[in-house]
Amino acid sequence: ADGRDGPALAAAPGRAQVFSTVVDTFLEKLVAAGSYQRFVSCYRCFYKLQPQLTRSIYDQFVSQLQASIKEEIQEVKNEGNLEGLFSLLDKIVEEAKDREEPAWRPSGVPARDVRSALVPFLLRHRAHLRRALQERQERSSSLAEAVLAGRDSIAELQQLIQARQQAWQ
Amino acid sequence: MSVNPMTYEAQFFGFTPQTCMLRVYIAFQDYLFEMMLVVEGVMLKKLDAIPGCKISPSKIRKCTEKFLLFMKEHFDKLFSKMEEVLLQLVLNIPKNVLLPEDKVQEQYPYSEEEFQALQDELQQLQQQCRAEAVLEQELRAELEEQKAVKAELEKILQCFDGLENICREHGAGNFKESFAFLTQSSKKLQDVLKDVEEKSKKMNQHDQLM
């Protein structure tokens, strides 16, 4: 994929681009080191016998080596979904660019690190409990009112009955 | 010099960058050796086909070893440079970067005490809810009782009202008064009876004393 953006964005190359470039550079320099001259100087006896074959053997060696290496890199990229991860990481890094302080890192003690992950759940639970408690308290309070009213009306009835009793004395 | 375990990178990539580099190094190296063997093989085959050839396989092997040694040296140097760049620029997470999955760590940096306090608060709220539930039950129970009691009282009241209705129907509004008069009179009689009893008792006592 072409990692170059339009002229408006003079962005630093993304990780994927750097990765490709670095691998290509490695190959280039390796092949440069293992030059034909070097090859010939090691296989001088064979070269004297078969100069043209030596050339073609060398060419095949180089192209095969490059192909294998590139294939391996591609496999690693595919297996690990590196292209996707690289662009995601680029984005994450870009979003954090204005931030200077070092970010949180795992402490190595899972019990400690899991605390903050649990907090949002606990807070939600707390809000739920507070709501539930309030509802229950409102219910109890209206029930209590009804109970008191009931006691009053029972007392009233008792008084009426007493009055009747008196009247019949 | 401490080795950076790159665990945060491993969390993101799913593999440790150094492990990845090692895998790649071994693979590349294998290819290099493989290619050299192929080269050697081709040459040996060719030499086989030439009659009276003065070049022995062991000589070819020496050539291969020479070339390979040279290649390996450069290979190692170049690879280690590549590895350095990749570990620093590509397979790394800068110190100021927090992965999105860890956002909560900076949103809710709760200390152990704060966390414990939150848990304690939750426990307390749960207890309060349970207490309210118990209270609610008790209140409902009393309401049920009150219903029953009220029903009984109202029945009694109805009885009284019934009596009054009977009185009214039979045009004896005075029935109540006469009934009340009757109850009073019987009470007075009872009082008089009591008086008489007492007096006779006294007289008997007096007689006995005489």
GROMACS .gro file of C-alpha atoms in nm:
model
  379
    1ALA     CA    1   0.000   0.000   0.000
    2ASP     CA    2   0.122   0.346  -0.075
    3GLY     CA    3   0.193   0.513   0.255
    4ARG     CA    4   0.231   0.856   0.105
    5ASP     CA    5  -0.043   1.109   0.170
    6GLY     CA    6  -0.118   1.415  -0.041
    7PRO     CA    7   0.107   1.720  -0.026
    8ALA     CA    8  -0.116   1.875   0.242
    9LEU     CA    9  -0.009   1.613   0.495
   10ALA     CA   10   0.364   1.606   0.554
   11ALA     CA   11   0.312   1.326   0.799
   12ALA     CA   12   0.595   1.110   0.923
   13PRO     CA   13   0.589   0.768   0.759
   14GLY     CA   14   0.365   0.520   0.932
   15ARG     CA   15   0.491   0.209   1.100
   16ALA     CA   16   0.398  -0.010   0.806
   17GLN     CA   17   0.602   0.209   0.575
   18VAL     CA   18   0.902   0.210   0.806
   19PHE     CA   19   0.876  -0.165   0.841
   20SER     CA   20   0.883  -0.218   0.463
   21THR     CA   21   1.164   0.028   0.413
   22VAL     CA   22   1.378  -0.124   0.685
   23VAL     CA   23   1.336  -0.475   0.548
   24ASP     CA   24   1.409  -0.361   0.194
   25THR     CA   25   1.720  -0.181   0.311
   26PHE     CA   26   1.838  -0.492   0.492
   27LEU     CA   27   1.800  -0.699   0.180
   28GLU     CA   28   1.967  -0.441  -0.038
   29LYS     CA   29   2.271  -0.419   0.186
   30LEU     CA   30   2.290  -0.795   0.227
   31VAL     CA   31   2.290  -0.849  -0.146
   32ALA     CA   32   2.540  -0.568  -0.188
   33ALA     CA   33   2.770  -0.738   0.060
   34GLY     CA   34   2.725  -1.072  -0.105
   35SER     CA   35   2.817  -0.923  -0.439
   36TYR     CA   36   2.897  -1.116  -0.751
   37GLN     CA   37   3.263  -1.024  -0.714
   38ARG     CA   38   3.266  -1.167  -0.365
   39PHE     CA   39   3.088  -1.480  -0.487
   40VAL     CA   40   3.337  -1.527  -0.766
   41SER     CA   41   3.633  -1.474  -0.538
   42CYS     CA   42   3.508  -1.756  -0.314
   43TYR     CA   43   3.416  -1.993  -0.595
   44ARG     CA   44   3.714  -1.901  -0.815
   45CYS     CA   45   3.786  -2.259  -0.920
   46PHE     CA   46   3.431  -2.311  -1.041
   47TYR     CA   47   3.419  -1.970  -1.203
   48LYS     CA   48   3.726  -2.047  -1.410
   49LEU     CA   49   3.552  -2.359  -1.539
   50GLN     CA   50   3.205  -2.223  -1.592
   51PRO     CA   51   3.190  -1.842  -1.584
   52GLN     CA   52   2.846  -1.810  -1.737
   53LEU     CA   53   2.693  -2.076  -1.517
   54THR     CA   54   2.849  -1.907  -1.215
   55ARG     CA   55   2.672  -1.587  -1.310
   56SER     CA   56   2.338  -1.758  -1.351
   57ILE     CA   57   2.382  -1.956  -1.028
   58TYR     CA   58   2.457  -1.634  -0.844
   59ASP     CA   59   2.160  -1.452  -0.994
   60GLN     CA   60   1.929  -1.735  -0.894
   61PHE     CA   61   2.076  -1.745  -0.546
   62VAL     CA   62   2.013  -1.374  -0.495
   63SER     CA   63   1.662  -1.375  -0.635
   64GLN     CA   64   1.564  -1.689  -0.442
   65LEU     CA   65   1.703  -1.549  -0.118
   66GLN     CA   66   1.519  -1.221  -0.165
   67ALA     CA   67   1.196  -1.399  -0.252
   68SER     CA   68   1.216  -1.627   0.053
   69ILE     CA   69   1.290  -1.340   0.286
   70LYS     CA   70   1.008  -1.128   0.148
   71GLU     CA   71   0.771  -1.424   0.175
   72GLU     CA   72   0.864  -1.480   0.536
   73ILE     CA   73   0.804  -1.115   0.616
   74GLN     CA   74   0.466  -1.131   0.447
   75GLU     CA   75   0.375  -1.440   0.647
   76VAL     CA   76   0.470  -1.269   0.971
   77LYS     CA   77   0.261  -0.968   0.871
   78ASN     CA   78  -0.041  -1.182   0.785
   79GLU     CA   79  -0.024  -1.404   1.092
   80GLY     CA   80  -0.002  -1.112   1.330
   81ASN     CA   81  -0.229  -0.881   1.131
   82LEU     CA   82   0.060  -0.638   1.147
   83GLU     CA   83  -0.063  -0.399   0.880
   84GLY     CA   84  -0.383  -0.338   1.076
   85LEU     CA   85  -0.203  -0.314   1.408
   86PHE     CA   86   0.055  -0.074   1.269
   87SER     CA   87  -0.203   0.169   1.139
   88LEU     CA   88  -0.404   0.139   1.461
   89LEU     CA   89  -0.095   0.209   1.668
   90ASP     CA   90  -0.007   0.503   1.445
   91LYS     CA   91  -0.351   0.646   1.513
   92ILE     CA   92  -0.328   0.590   1.887
   93VAL     CA   93   0.015   0.754   1.898
   94GLU     CA   94  -0.108   1.048   1.693
   95GLU     CA   95  -0.397   1.103   1.934
   96ALA     CA   96  -0.160   1.108   2.228
   97LYS     CA   97   0.086   1.346   2.066
   98ASP     CA   98  -0.004   1.644   2.285
   99ARG     CA   99   0.041   1.451   2.599
  100GLU     CA  100   0.375   1.470   2.771
  101GLU     CA  101   0.348   1.277   3.094
  102PRO     CA  102   0.421   0.906   3.086
  103ALA     CA  103   0.106   0.703   3.062
  104TRP     CA  104  -0.008   0.431   3.297
  105ARG     CA  105   0.159   0.097   3.260
  106PRO     CA  106   0.059  -0.239   3.409
  107SER     CA  107   0.208  -0.273   3.753
  108GLY     CA  108   0.268  -0.644   3.715
  109VAL     CA  109   0.027  -0.712   3.999
  110PRO     CA  110  -0.301  -0.809   3.833
  111ALA     CA  111  -0.501  -0.767   4.155
  112ARG     CA  112  -0.395  -0.404   4.168
  113ASP     CA  113  -0.453  -0.331   3.802
  114VAL     CA  114  -0.796  -0.485   3.792
  115ARG     CA  115  -0.925  -0.235   4.048
  116SER     CA  116  -0.971   0.048   3.802
  117ALA     CA  117  -1.133  -0.188   3.554
  118LEU     CA  118  -1.388  -0.288   3.816
  119VAL     CA  119  -1.465   0.064   3.934
  120PRO     CA  120  -1.710   0.155   3.655
  121PHE     CA  121  -1.912  -0.157   3.734
  122LEU     CA  122  -1.910  -0.084   4.106
  123LEU     CA  123  -2.018   0.273   4.042
  124ARG     CA  124  -2.306   0.153   3.826
  125HIS     CA  125  -2.400  -0.095   4.094
  126ARG     CA  126  -2.391   0.178   4.355
  127ALA     CA  127  -2.618   0.404   4.152
  128HIS     CA  128  -2.859   0.114   4.109
  129LEU     CA  129  -2.857   0.038   4.482
  130ARG     CA  130  -2.911   0.401   4.571
  131ARG     CA  131  -3.210   0.416   4.339
  132ALA     CA  132  -3.350   0.091   4.476
  133LEU     CA  133  -3.303   0.205   4.833
  134GLN     CA  134  -3.478   0.531   4.762
  135GLU     CA  135  -3.771   0.349   4.603
  136ARG     CA  136  -3.799   0.117   4.899
  137GLN     CA  137  -3.781   0.402   5.145
  138GLU     CA  138  -4.057   0.586   4.962
  139ARG     CA  139  -4.268   0.271   4.967
  140SER     CA  140  -4.208   0.214   5.338
  141SER     CA  141  -4.286   0.572   5.415
  142SER     CA  142  -4.618   0.564   5.235
  143LEU     CA  143  -4.697   0.229   5.397
  144ALA     CA  144  -4.611   0.379   5.735
  145GLU     CA  145  -4.850   0.665   5.665
  146ALA     CA  146  -5.122   0.415   5.578
  147VAL     CA  147  -5.052   0.221   5.897
  148LEU     CA  148  -5.076   0.533   6.111
  149ALA     CA  149  -5.396   0.638   5.936
  150GLY     CA  150  -5.529   0.290   5.995
  151ARG     CA  151  -5.451   0.313   6.364
  152ASP     CA  152  -5.631   0.647   6.380
  153SER     CA  153  -5.941   0.513   6.212
  154ILE     CA  154  -5.943   0.209   6.439
  155ALA     CA  155  -5.921   0.439   6.740
  156GLU     CA  156  -6.209   0.640   6.594
  157LEU     CA  157  -6.419   0.327   6.551
  158GLN     CA  158  -6.342   0.223   6.905
  159GLN     CA  159  -6.455   0.564   7.029
  160LEU     CA  160  -6.779   0.543   6.831
  161ILE     CA  161  -6.848   0.202   6.974
  162GLN     CA  162  -6.779   0.326   7.323
  163ALA     CA  163  -7.016   0.618   7.262
  164ARG     CA  164  -7.288   0.376   7.149
  165GLN     CA  165  -7.223   0.165   7.456
  166GLN     CA  166  -7.261   0.469   7.677
  167ALA     CA  167  -7.581   0.566   7.502
  168TRP     CA  168  -7.728   0.226   7.575
  169GLN     CA  169  -7.635   0.238   7.946
  170MET     CA  170   2.172  -0.252   3.124
  171SER     CA  171   1.829  -0.385   3.201
  172VAL     CA  172   1.641  -0.570   2.932
  173ASN     CA  173   1.310  -0.414   2.845
  174PRO     CA  174   1.058  -0.698   2.848
  175MET     CA  175   0.822  -0.494   2.627
  176THR     CA  176   0.518  -0.641   2.798
  177TYR     CA  177   0.293  -0.350   2.705
  178GLU     CA  178   0.384  -0.398   2.340
  179ALA     CA  179   0.313  -0.768   2.381
  180GLN     CA  180  -0.029  -0.676   2.520
  181PHE     CA  181  -0.100  -0.479   2.204
  182PHE     CA  182   0.057  -0.696   1.935
  183GLY     CA  183  -0.016  -1.034   2.085
  184PHE     CA  184   0.349  -1.127   2.074
  185THR     CA  185   0.669  -1.001   2.231
  186PRO     CA  186   0.861  -0.794   1.975
  187GLN     CA  187   1.189  -0.960   2.064
  188THR     CA  188   1.037  -1.303   2.008
  189CYS     CA  189   0.912  -1.190   1.670
  190MET     CA  190   1.256  -1.066   1.576
  191LEU     CA  191   1.413  -1.389   1.687
  192ARG     CA  192   1.172  -1.592   1.478
  193VAL     CA  193   1.248  -1.380   1.176
  194TYR     CA  194   1.623  -1.403   1.236
  195ILE     CA  195   1.612  -1.780   1.251
  196ALA     CA  196   1.396  -1.801   0.938
  197PHE     CA  197   1.624  -1.569   0.739
  198GLN     CA  198   1.928  -1.757   0.851
  199ASP     CA  199   1.772  -2.086   0.750
  200TYR     CA  200   1.698  -1.950   0.404
  201LEU     CA  201   2.055  -1.830   0.367
  202PHE     CA  202   2.192  -2.174   0.457
  203GLU     CA  203   1.936  -2.342   0.235
  204MET     CA  204   2.027  -2.126  -0.063
  205MET     CA  205   2.393  -2.195  -0.012
  206LEU     CA  206   2.327  -2.567  -0.007
  207VAL     CA  207   2.133  -2.532  -0.329
  208VAL     CA  208   2.418  -2.336  -0.487
  209GLU     CA  209   2.663  -2.600  -0.377
  210GLY     CA  210   2.437  -2.876  -0.503
  211VAL     CA  211   2.404  -2.722  -0.846
  212MET     CA  212   2.779  -2.679  -0.877
  213LEU     CA  213   2.852  -3.034  -0.764
  214LYS     CA  214   2.603  -3.172  -1.012
  215LYS     CA  215   2.762  -2.974  -1.290
  216LEU     CA  216   3.107  -3.089  -1.191
  217ASP     CA  217   2.984  -3.448  -1.186
  218ALA     CA  218   2.881  -3.412  -1.547
  219ILE     CA  219   3.229  -3.298  -1.648
  220PRO     CA  220   3.465  -3.589  -1.699
  221GLY     CA  221   3.814  -3.559  -1.561
  222CYS     CA  222   3.727  -3.267  -1.343
  223LYS     CA  223   3.997  -3.163  -1.102
  224ILE     CA  224   3.773  -2.986  -0.858
  225SER     CA  225   3.676  -3.208  -0.566
  226PRO     CA  226   3.349  -3.175  -0.374
  227SER     CA  227   3.543  -3.090  -0.060
  228LYS     CA  228   3.701  -2.798  -0.242
  229ILE     CA  229   3.356  -2.671  -0.335
  230ARG     CA  230   3.253  -2.720   0.026
  231LYS     CA  231   3.545  -2.502   0.134
  232CYS     CA  232   3.434  -2.233  -0.112
  233THR     CA  233   3.082  -2.249   0.023
  234GLU     CA  234   3.203  -2.222   0.378
  235LYS     CA  235   3.412  -1.920   0.289
  236PHE     CA  236   3.124  -1.742   0.123
  237LEU     CA  237   2.881  -1.840   0.395
  238LEU     CA  238   3.109  -1.716   0.671
  239PHE     CA  239   3.138  -1.384   0.498
  240MET     CA  240   2.763  -1.363   0.439
  241LYS     CA  241   2.681  -1.462   0.796
  242GLU     CA  242   2.898  -1.184   0.934
  243HIS     CA  243   2.724  -0.921   0.729
  244PHE     CA  244   2.391  -1.082   0.782
  245ASP     CA  245   2.427  -1.061   1.162
  246LYS     CA  246   2.545  -0.700   1.153
  247LEU     CA  247   2.271  -0.587   0.917
  248PHE     CA  248   2.003  -0.783   1.100
  249SER     CA  249   2.095  -0.639   1.436
  250LYS     CA  250   2.070  -0.287   1.292
  251MET     CA  251   1.733  -0.370   1.144
  252GLU     CA  252   1.616  -0.519   1.473
  253GLU     CA  253   1.719  -0.206   1.661
  254VAL     CA  254   1.518   0.020   1.431
  255LEU     CA  255   1.216  -0.205   1.437
  256LEU     CA  256   1.215  -0.237   1.815
  257GLN     CA  257   1.253   0.138   1.861
  258LEU     CA  258   1.029   0.278   1.591
  259VAL     CA  259   0.784   0.016   1.478
  260LEU     CA  260   0.720  -0.250   1.740
  261ASN     CA  261   0.712  -0.011   2.029
  262ILE     CA  262   0.461   0.196   2.221
  263PRO     CA  263   0.592   0.540   2.322
  264LYS     CA  264   0.596   0.613   2.694
  265ASN     CA  265   0.325   0.877   2.676
  266VAL     CA  266   0.081   0.652   2.497
  267LEU     CA  267  -0.199   0.472   2.676
  268LEU     CA  268  -0.373   0.195   2.489
  269PRO     CA  269  -0.750   0.257   2.453
  270GLU     CA  270  -0.827  -0.070   2.633
  271ASP     CA  271  -0.657   0.073   2.944
  272LYS     CA  272  -0.853   0.396   2.946
  273VAL     CA  273  -1.018   0.306   3.276
  274GLN     CA  274  -0.681   0.314   3.448
  275GLU     CA  275  -0.661   0.689   3.398
  276GLN     CA  276  -1.034   0.752   3.431
  277TYR     CA  277  -1.068   0.577   3.763
  278PRO     CA  278  -0.736   0.579   3.941
  279TYR     CA  279  -0.870   0.439   4.266
  280SER     CA  280  -0.628   0.369   4.544
  281GLU     CA  281  -0.671   0.061   4.755
  282GLU     CA  282  -0.843   0.264   5.029
  283GLU     CA  283  -1.080   0.436   4.788
  284PHE     CA  284  -1.165   0.102   4.633
  285GLN     CA  285  -1.229  -0.052   4.973
  286ALA     CA  286  -1.445   0.247   5.071
  287LEU     CA  287  -1.652   0.198   4.758
  288GLN     CA  288  -1.700  -0.170   4.834
  289ASP     CA  289  -1.792  -0.088   5.194
  290GLU     CA  290  -2.047   0.163   5.071
  291LEU     CA  291  -2.201  -0.098   4.847
  292GLN     CA  292  -2.226  -0.343   5.135
  293GLN     CA  293  -2.391  -0.080   5.351
  294LEU     CA  294  -2.642   0.006   5.078
  295GLN     CA  295  -2.728  -0.361   5.041
  296GLN     CA  296  -2.786  -0.391   5.415
  297GLN     CA  297  -3.007  -0.085   5.413
  298CYS     CA  298  -3.210  -0.228   5.128
  299ARG     CA  299  -3.254  -0.551   5.319
  300ALA     CA  300  -3.361  -0.359   5.630
  301GLU     CA  301  -3.613  -0.161   5.429
  302ALA     CA  302  -3.750  -0.484   5.287
  303VAL     CA  303  -3.800  -0.622   5.638
  304LEU     CA  304  -3.969  -0.300   5.749
  305GLU     CA  305  -4.194  -0.310   5.446
  306GLN     CA  306  -4.300  -0.663   5.533
  307GLU     CA  307  -4.382  -0.567   5.890
  308LEU     CA  308  -4.585  -0.267   5.780
  309ARG     CA  309  -4.779  -0.475   5.531
  310ALA     CA  310  -4.847  -0.733   5.802
  311GLU     CA  311  -4.987  -0.466   6.033
  312LEU     CA  312  -5.203  -0.330   5.754
  313GLU     CA  313  -5.351  -0.676   5.709
  314GLU     CA  314  -5.418  -0.698   6.082
  315GLN     CA  315  -5.578  -0.354   6.081
  316LYS     CA  316  -5.806  -0.459   5.800
  317ALA     CA  317  -5.929  -0.753   6.004
  318VAL     CA  318  -5.973  -0.547   6.321
  319LYS     CA  319  -6.155  -0.272   6.134
  320ALA     CA  320  -6.389  -0.527   5.985
  321GLU     CA  321  -6.475  -0.661   6.331
  322LEU     CA  322  -6.527  -0.314   6.476
  323GLU     CA  323  -6.743  -0.213   6.187
  324LYS     CA  324  -6.954  -0.523   6.242
  325ILE     CA  325  -7.007  -0.423   6.603
  326LEU     CA  326  -7.097  -0.072   6.496
  327GLN     CA  327  -7.340  -0.217   6.249
  328CYS     CA  328  -7.498  -0.413   6.531
  329PHE     CA  329  -7.556  -0.097   6.726
  330ASP     CA  330  -7.691   0.080   6.420
  331GLY     CA  331  -7.915  -0.217   6.360
  332LEU     CA  332  -8.060  -0.186   6.707
  333GLU     CA  333  -8.127   0.183   6.659
  334ASN     CA  334  -8.299   0.114   6.329
  335ILE     CA  335  -8.523  -0.138   6.498
  336CYS     CA  336  -8.612   0.122   6.761
  337ARG     CA  337  -8.689   0.379   6.496
  338GLU     CA  338  -8.899   0.136   6.294
  339HIS     CA  339  -9.109   0.051   6.588
  340GLY     CA  340  -9.161   0.419   6.664
  341ALA     CA  341  -8.998   0.375   6.999
  342GLY     CA  342  -8.740   0.649   6.997
  343ASN     CA  343  -8.778   0.624   7.366
  344PHE     CA  344  -8.683   0.260   7.358
  345LYS     CA  345  -8.327   0.365   7.403
  346GLU     CA  346  -8.422   0.588   7.692
  347SER     CA  347  -8.643   0.330   7.850
  348PHE     CA  348  -8.373   0.067   7.800
  349ALA     CA  349  -8.124   0.309   7.953
  350PHE     CA  350  -8.376   0.379   8.231
  351LEU     CA  351  -8.415   0.007   8.280
  352THR     CA  352  -8.041  -0.046   8.303
  353GLN     CA  353  -8.015   0.241   8.549
  354SER     CA  354  -8.305   0.117   8.755
  355SER     CA  355  -8.163  -0.231   8.772
  356LYS     CA  356  -7.837  -0.078   8.878
  357LYS     CA  357  -8.019   0.123   9.148
  358LEU     CA  358  -8.197  -0.192   9.260
  359GLN     CA  359  -7.867  -0.368   9.278
  360ASP     CA  360  -7.729  -0.082   9.487
  361VAL     CA  361  -8.031  -0.093   9.715
  362LEU     CA  362  -7.998  -0.469   9.748
  363LYS     CA  363  -7.639  -0.427   9.841
  364ASP     CA  364  -7.735  -0.165  10.100
  365VAL     CA  365  -7.995  -0.394  10.249
  366GLU     CA  366  -7.752  -0.680  10.263
  367GLU     CA  367  -7.498  -0.471  10.442
  368LYS     CA  368  -7.751  -0.337  10.688
  369SER     CA  369  -7.881  -0.684  10.768
  370LYS     CA  370  -7.533  -0.808  10.813
  371LYS     CA  371  -7.466  -0.525  11.059
  372MET     CA  372  -7.784  -0.602  11.246
  373ASN     CA  373  -7.692  -0.966  11.275
  374GLN     CA  374  -7.354  -0.874  11.404
  375HIS     CA  375  -7.518  -0.635  11.650
  376ASP     CA  376  -7.761  -0.905  11.759
  377GLN     CA  377  -7.478  -1.149  11.814
  378LEU     CA  378  -7.294  -0.900  12.023
  379MET     CA  379  -7.602  -0.849  12.239
   0.00000   0.00000   0.00000
